[in-house]
Short mmCIF file of C-alpha atoms in Angstrom, two decimals:
data_model
loop_
_atom_site.label_atom_id
_atom_site.label_comp_id
_atom_site.label_asym_id
_atom_site.label_seq_id
_atom_site.Cartn_x
_atom_site.Cartn_y
_atom_site.Cartn_z
CA MET A 1 26.08 41.82 -17.88
CA ASN A 2 28.89 39.73 -16.47
CA GLU A 3 26.99 39.19 -13.23
CA GLN A 4 23.94 38.06 -15.16
CA ALA A 5 26.05 35.75 -17.30
CA LEU A 6 27.58 34.22 -14.19
CA SER A 7 24.31 33.90 -12.31
CA SER A 8 22.38 32.17 -15.10
CA PRO A 9 24.54 28.99 -15.08
CA LEU A 10 24.19 28.88 -11.30
CA ARG A 11 20.40 29.03 -11.61
CA LEU A 12 20.48 26.24 -14.16
CA GLU A 13 22.61 24.11 -11.83
CA ALA A 14 20.16 24.78 -8.99
CA ARG A 15 17.24 23.66 -11.13
CA ARG A 16 18.85 20.48 -12.42
CA PRO A 17 18.68 18.45 -9.16
CA SER A 18 14.94 19.06 -8.87
CA ARG A 19 14.44 18.00 -12.49
CA ARG A 20 16.52 14.90 -11.89
CA TRP A 21 14.37 14.00 -8.90
CA LEU A 22 11.21 14.47 -10.96
CA LEU A 23 12.61 12.33 -13.77
CA THR A 24 13.66 9.64 -11.30
CA LEU A 25 10.24 9.62 -9.66
CA GLY A 26 8.61 9.46 -13.08
CA ARG A 27 10.71 6.45 -14.07
CA LEU A 28 9.92 4.68 -10.79
CA ALA A 29 6.21 5.36 -11.25
CA ALA A 30 6.35 3.95 -14.78
CA ARG A 31 8.29 0.85 -13.68
CA LYS A 32 6.24 0.20 -10.52
CA PRO A 33 2.68 1.41 -11.15
CA LEU A 34 1.25 -0.69 -8.31
CA GLY A 35 3.80 0.80 -5.93
CA THR A 36 2.77 4.28 -7.05
CA VAL A 37 -0.89 3.46 -6.51
CA SER A 38 -0.09 2.15 -3.01
CA VAL A 39 1.78 5.36 -2.12
CA LEU A 40 -1.15 7.49 -3.32
CA LEU A 41 -3.63 5.34 -1.42
CA LEU A 42 -1.60 5.44 1.80
CA THR A 43 -1.15 9.19 1.47
CA ALA A 44 -4.93 9.57 1.16
CA LEU A 45 -5.48 7.34 4.21
CA TRP A 46 -3.01 9.26 6.35
CA LEU A 47 -4.50 12.58 5.26
CA MET A 48 -7.93 11.23 6.17
CA ALA A 49 -6.65 10.26 9.62
CA ALA A 50 -4.97 13.62 10.16
CA LEU A 51 -8.00 15.61 8.99
CA ALA A 52 -10.66 13.32 10.44
CA PRO A 53 -12.60 16.04 12.33
CA ALA A 54 -12.79 18.13 9.16
CA ILE A 55 -13.68 15.24 6.83
CA ALA A 56 -16.23 13.40 8.99
CA PRO A 57 -19.67 15.02 8.66
CA PHE A 58 -20.73 13.92 12.16
CA PRO A 59 -19.00 13.17 15.49
CA ALA A 60 -17.92 9.55 15.65
CA ASP A 61 -19.98 8.59 18.72
CA LYS A 62 -22.97 10.89 18.34
CA VAL A 63 -26.10 8.74 18.34
CA PHE A 64 -29.28 9.25 16.34
CA VAL A 65 -27.75 11.56 13.75
CA GLY A 66 -30.01 9.65 11.38
CA PRO A 67 -32.51 6.77 11.39
CA ARG A 68 -31.39 3.47 12.87
CA LEU A 69 -29.83 1.08 10.34
CA ALA A 70 -30.40 3.51 7.47
CA LYS A 71 -29.14 2.50 4.05
CA PRO A 72 -26.26 4.36 2.36
CA SER A 73 -27.42 7.72 1.03
CA ALA A 74 -26.12 11.18 0.15
CA THR A 75 -26.42 12.22 3.82
CA HIS A 76 -24.94 9.01 5.26
CA LEU A 77 -22.49 7.61 2.70
CA PHE A 78 -22.09 4.27 4.47
CA GLY A 79 -25.45 4.28 6.23
CA THR A 80 -26.01 4.28 10.00
CA ASP A 81 -25.62 1.62 12.67
CA GLU A 82 -28.05 0.20 15.20
CA VAL A 83 -28.05 3.38 17.35
CA GLY A 84 -28.13 5.85 14.47
CA ARG A 85 -24.40 6.70 14.32
CA ASP A 86 -22.94 7.66 10.95
CA VAL A 87 -20.79 4.75 9.75
CA PHE A 88 -18.69 6.88 7.40
CA SER A 89 -17.72 9.22 10.26
CA ARG A 90 -16.76 6.23 12.40
CA VAL A 91 -14.62 4.74 9.63
CA VAL A 92 -12.84 8.08 9.16
CA HIS A 93 -12.16 8.50 12.89
CA GLY A 94 -11.26 4.81 13.24
CA SER A 95 -8.37 5.27 10.80
CA ARG A 96 -6.54 7.28 13.47
CA LEU A 97 -6.38 4.44 15.97
CA SER A 98 -5.66 1.67 13.47
CA LEU A 99 -2.88 3.55 11.65
CA SER A 100 -1.23 5.00 14.77
CA VAL A 101 -1.14 1.69 16.67
CA SER A 102 0.35 -0.08 13.66
CA VAL A 103 3.07 2.56 13.26
CA GLY A 104 4.03 2.51 16.94
CA SER A 105 4.12 -1.27 17.22
CA THR A 106 5.98 -1.72 13.92
CA ALA A 107 8.59 0.91 14.77
CA LEU A 108 9.26 -0.69 18.16
CA GLY A 109 9.34 -4.21 16.74
CA ILE A 110 11.61 -3.23 13.84
CA LEU A 111 14.01 -1.41 16.17
CA ALA A 112 14.28 -4.29 18.65
CA GLY A 113 14.42 -6.99 15.96
CA THR A 114 17.06 -5.16 13.94
CA LEU A 115 19.26 -4.56 16.98
CA VAL A 116 19.11 -8.17 18.16
CA GLY A 117 19.38 -9.57 14.64
CA ILE A 118 22.52 -7.59 13.82
CA ILE A 119 24.21 -8.51 17.10
CA SER A 120 23.21 -12.16 16.74
CA GLY A 121 24.33 -12.44 13.12
CA TYR A 122 27.60 -10.57 13.61
CA PHE A 123 28.93 -12.11 16.82
CA LEU A 124 27.28 -15.57 16.54
CA GLY A 125 28.51 -17.79 19.38
CA LEU A 126 26.52 -18.81 22.46
CA PHE A 127 24.18 -15.81 22.41
CA ASP A 128 23.15 -16.54 18.85
CA LEU A 129 22.64 -20.24 19.60
CA LEU A 130 20.41 -19.57 22.61
CA TRP A 131 18.48 -16.78 20.88
CA GLN A 132 17.69 -18.92 17.84
CA ARG A 133 16.32 -21.67 20.03
CA VAL A 134 14.09 -19.14 21.80
CA LEU A 135 12.85 -17.96 18.40
CA ASP A 136 12.18 -21.55 17.32
CA ALA A 137 10.01 -22.09 20.39
CA PHE A 138 8.28 -18.73 19.95
CA GLN A 139 7.47 -19.22 16.27
CA ALA A 140 6.29 -22.79 16.75
CA LEU A 141 3.06 -21.42 18.23
CA PRO A 142 0.30 -19.83 16.09
CA ALA A 143 0.88 -16.08 15.80
CA LEU A 144 -2.68 -15.03 16.65
CA VAL A 145 -2.81 -17.31 19.70
CA MET A 146 0.49 -15.90 20.96
CA LEU A 147 -0.76 -12.36 20.37
CA MET A 148 -3.99 -13.04 22.25
CA VAL A 149 -2.06 -14.45 25.22
CA ILE A 150 0.37 -11.52 25.29
CA ALA A 151 -2.42 -8.95 24.93
CA TYR A 152 -4.45 -10.65 27.67
CA VAL A 153 -1.49 -10.70 30.07
CA LEU A 154 -0.42 -7.10 29.37
CA GLY A 155 -3.90 -5.56 29.30
CA PRO A 156 -6.32 -3.99 26.82
CA GLN A 157 -4.90 -0.44 26.89
CA LEU A 158 -3.66 0.85 23.53
CA PRO A 159 0.04 1.31 24.52
CA LEU A 160 0.10 -2.24 25.87
CA VAL A 161 -1.60 -3.58 22.74
CA ALA A 162 1.07 -1.84 20.65
CA LEU A 163 3.72 -3.45 22.87
CA ALA A 164 2.14 -6.88 22.32
CA LEU A 165 2.24 -6.38 18.56
CA ALA A 166 5.88 -5.27 18.80
CA ILE A 167 6.76 -8.41 20.77
CA LEU A 168 5.25 -10.49 17.98
CA THR A 169 6.99 -8.48 15.25
CA ALA A 170 10.51 -8.43 16.69
CA PRO A 171 11.35 -12.18 16.39
CA VAL A 172 10.42 -12.30 12.69
CA VAL A 173 12.48 -9.20 11.96
CA SER A 174 15.37 -10.51 14.04
CA ARG A 175 15.62 -13.76 12.09
CA VAL A 176 15.56 -12.03 8.68
CA ILE A 177 18.10 -9.36 9.71
CA ARG A 178 20.35 -12.03 11.22
CA ALA A 179 20.49 -13.82 7.85
CA SER A 180 21.26 -10.54 6.03
CA THR A 181 23.96 -9.67 8.59
CA MET A 182 25.64 -13.05 8.19
CA ALA A 183 25.75 -12.55 4.41
CA VAL A 184 27.25 -9.05 4.74
CA ARG A 185 29.71 -10.25 7.39
CA GLU A 186 31.42 -12.53 4.89
CA ASN A 187 32.35 -9.70 2.50
CA ALA A 188 36.01 -8.79 2.12
CA TYR A 189 35.56 -5.15 3.12
CA ILE A 190 34.40 -6.22 6.59
CA GLU A 191 37.63 -8.11 7.13
CA ALA A 192 39.60 -5.20 5.67
CA ALA A 193 37.97 -2.78 8.10
CA GLN A 194 38.80 -5.06 11.02
CA VAL A 195 42.43 -5.42 9.85
CA LEU A 196 42.73 -1.62 9.66
CA GLY A 197 41.74 -1.39 13.31
CA ALA A 198 38.01 -0.66 13.15
CA GLY A 199 36.26 -1.78 16.32
CA HIS A 200 33.04 -3.74 16.45
CA PRO A 201 30.78 -0.68 17.00
CA ARG A 202 32.27 1.07 13.95
CA VAL A 203 31.92 -2.03 11.77
CA LEU A 204 28.31 -2.50 12.87
CA LEU A 205 27.30 1.14 12.34
CA ARG A 206 29.35 2.00 9.25
CA HIS A 207 29.31 -1.27 7.30
CA ILE A 208 26.72 -3.75 8.55
CA LEU A 209 23.75 -1.46 9.28
CA PRO A 210 23.76 0.48 5.96
CA ASN A 211 23.85 -2.79 4.02
CA VAL A 212 20.88 -4.33 5.85
CA MET A 213 18.78 -1.13 5.78
CA PRO A 214 17.00 -2.02 2.49
CA THR A 215 15.78 -5.22 4.14
CA VAL A 216 14.70 -3.27 7.22
CA ILE A 217 12.69 -0.83 5.09
CA VAL A 218 10.88 -3.63 3.27
CA LEU A 219 10.14 -5.42 6.55
CA ALA A 220 8.76 -2.19 8.00
CA ALA A 221 6.37 -1.70 5.07
CA ILE A 222 5.10 -5.28 5.30
CA GLY A 223 4.93 -5.14 9.10
CA LEU A 224 2.69 -2.06 9.01
CA GLY A 225 0.07 -3.95 7.03
CA SER A 226 0.36 -7.09 9.16
CA ASN A 227 0.03 -5.17 12.42
CA ILE A 228 -3.09 -3.33 11.22
CA LEU A 229 -4.64 -6.73 10.49
CA LEU A 230 -3.59 -8.16 13.86
CA GLN A 231 -4.74 -5.08 15.77
CA SER A 232 -8.10 -5.27 14.02
CA ALA A 233 -8.32 -8.95 14.99
CA LEU A 234 -7.68 -8.08 18.64
CA SER A 235 -10.33 -5.34 18.51
CA PHE A 236 -12.78 -7.76 16.90
CA LEU A 237 -12.16 -10.21 19.76
CA GLY A 238 -12.68 -7.47 22.36
CA LEU A 239 -9.07 -7.37 23.60
CA VAL A 240 -8.57 -3.65 22.89
CA SER A 241 -10.03 -0.98 25.17
CA SER A 242 -10.45 2.47 23.59
CA GLN A 243 -12.92 5.33 23.59
CA THR A 244 -12.12 5.92 19.91
CA PRO A 245 -13.79 3.71 17.29
CA ASP A 246 -11.54 1.45 15.27
CA TRP A 247 -12.11 -0.74 12.26
CA GLY A 248 -11.83 -4.09 14.03
CA GLY A 249 -14.19 -3.04 16.81
CA MET A 250 -16.73 -1.83 14.25
CA LEU A 251 -16.75 -5.30 12.72
CA ASN A 252 -17.54 -6.82 16.11
CA LEU A 253 -20.10 -4.46 17.63
CA GLY A 254 -23.05 -4.21 15.28
CA ALA A 255 -21.78 -5.52 11.98
CA ARG A 256 -21.72 -9.16 13.03
CA ARG A 257 -25.26 -9.01 14.38
CA TYR A 258 -26.83 -7.28 11.37
CA MET A 259 -24.52 -8.57 8.64
CA GLU A 260 -27.21 -10.45 6.73
CA VAL A 261 -29.75 -7.61 6.57
CA GLN A 262 -27.41 -4.56 6.67
CA PRO A 263 -24.13 -5.73 5.09
CA TRP A 264 -22.73 -2.19 4.74
CA LEU A 265 -22.01 -2.18 8.48
CA ALA A 266 -19.32 -4.81 7.87
CA LEU A 267 -18.33 -3.80 4.35
CA ALA A 268 -17.21 -0.27 5.26
CA PRO A 269 -14.59 -1.14 7.94
CA GLY A 270 -13.73 -4.40 6.17
CA ILE A 271 -12.90 -2.61 2.91
CA ALA A 272 -10.87 -0.01 4.83
CA ILE A 273 -8.77 -2.76 6.47
CA SER A 274 -8.34 -4.65 3.20
CA LEU A 275 -7.27 -1.59 1.20
CA THR A 276 -4.78 -0.48 3.86
CA VAL A 277 -3.17 -3.91 4.19
CA LEU A 278 -3.06 -4.33 0.40
CA ALA A 279 -1.45 -0.90 -0.03
CA TYR A 280 1.28 -1.67 2.51
CA ASN A 281 1.99 -5.06 0.92
CA LEU A 282 2.22 -3.54 -2.57
CA LEU A 283 4.52 -0.86 -1.20
CA GLY A 284 6.72 -3.51 0.39
CA ASP A 285 6.95 -5.42 -2.91
CA ALA A 286 7.83 -2.24 -4.81
CA LEU A 287 10.49 -1.25 -2.28
CA ARG A 288 12.00 -4.72 -2.42
CA ASP A 289 12.29 -4.55 -6.21
CA ILE A 290 13.78 -1.04 -6.10
CA LEU A 291 16.23 -1.57 -3.24
CA ASP A 292 17.44 -5.08 -4.18
CA PRO A 293 20.14 -4.68 -6.86
CA ARG A 294 19.42 -8.19 -8.18
CA LEU A 295 15.85 -7.13 -9.05
CA ARG A 296 16.45 -3.65 -10.45
CA GLY A 297 16.60 -4.81 -14.01
CA THR A 298 13.29 -6.68 -13.80
#
């Protein structure tokens, strides 16, 4: 009896954290319904990309699985293209390339931009002065034109396209993180840590980085949506070489030619791009409101 009496409180204590998490998630969902919808939508998109072979009813590049330019039907949900390929299957398989390239490029751009931004905002001096002038020159040019030039110079292969997107992402992230670092740097606890003998690496890792992480998370969410849009633009312009279909390439190949008579060829990949970018932007807004203490009460 004593063992049971002792074990029951322990079981209750073990259950409480899970209940707290559920209550916290419920409150967040009630406060940020659009953020919740974006999470559900992105989860569905990533599951679709992961399970593409099981979800798609036909192989992505198999021709004449149906009549040419067939209208949407129960067999072909989004119709077929000019060579009889199932558009729904191509949209499902195209999610893999679009989502994976955006994640790789955003992760690389966020990492490089955060590193340079923290160093620039913390140490200031000559490096910061020179780097800010480089950013001014870089951002004075239109983003899409710069991306096209970088992608053309590097090449059309997917890893190089992801690198081009990362090069475009890093300067924006660097400037925002620099401003956040300069604000954190002025706090009294930074000076106290330095007085107590903490070196620069310890101050950067233990005090600066944790305080700018909410900004990094929000920038990552917004950058994922932006990079999907930019990657689709490059594919539409023919600057991406891949054997796998992607949403931007689908807009360029047959959709542009037959848009007036078969609009579903453009609507299917276009809606996929729009929903994904919208979901990432809504997620970024929700994360900003949750992670920024000045906005938690709103």
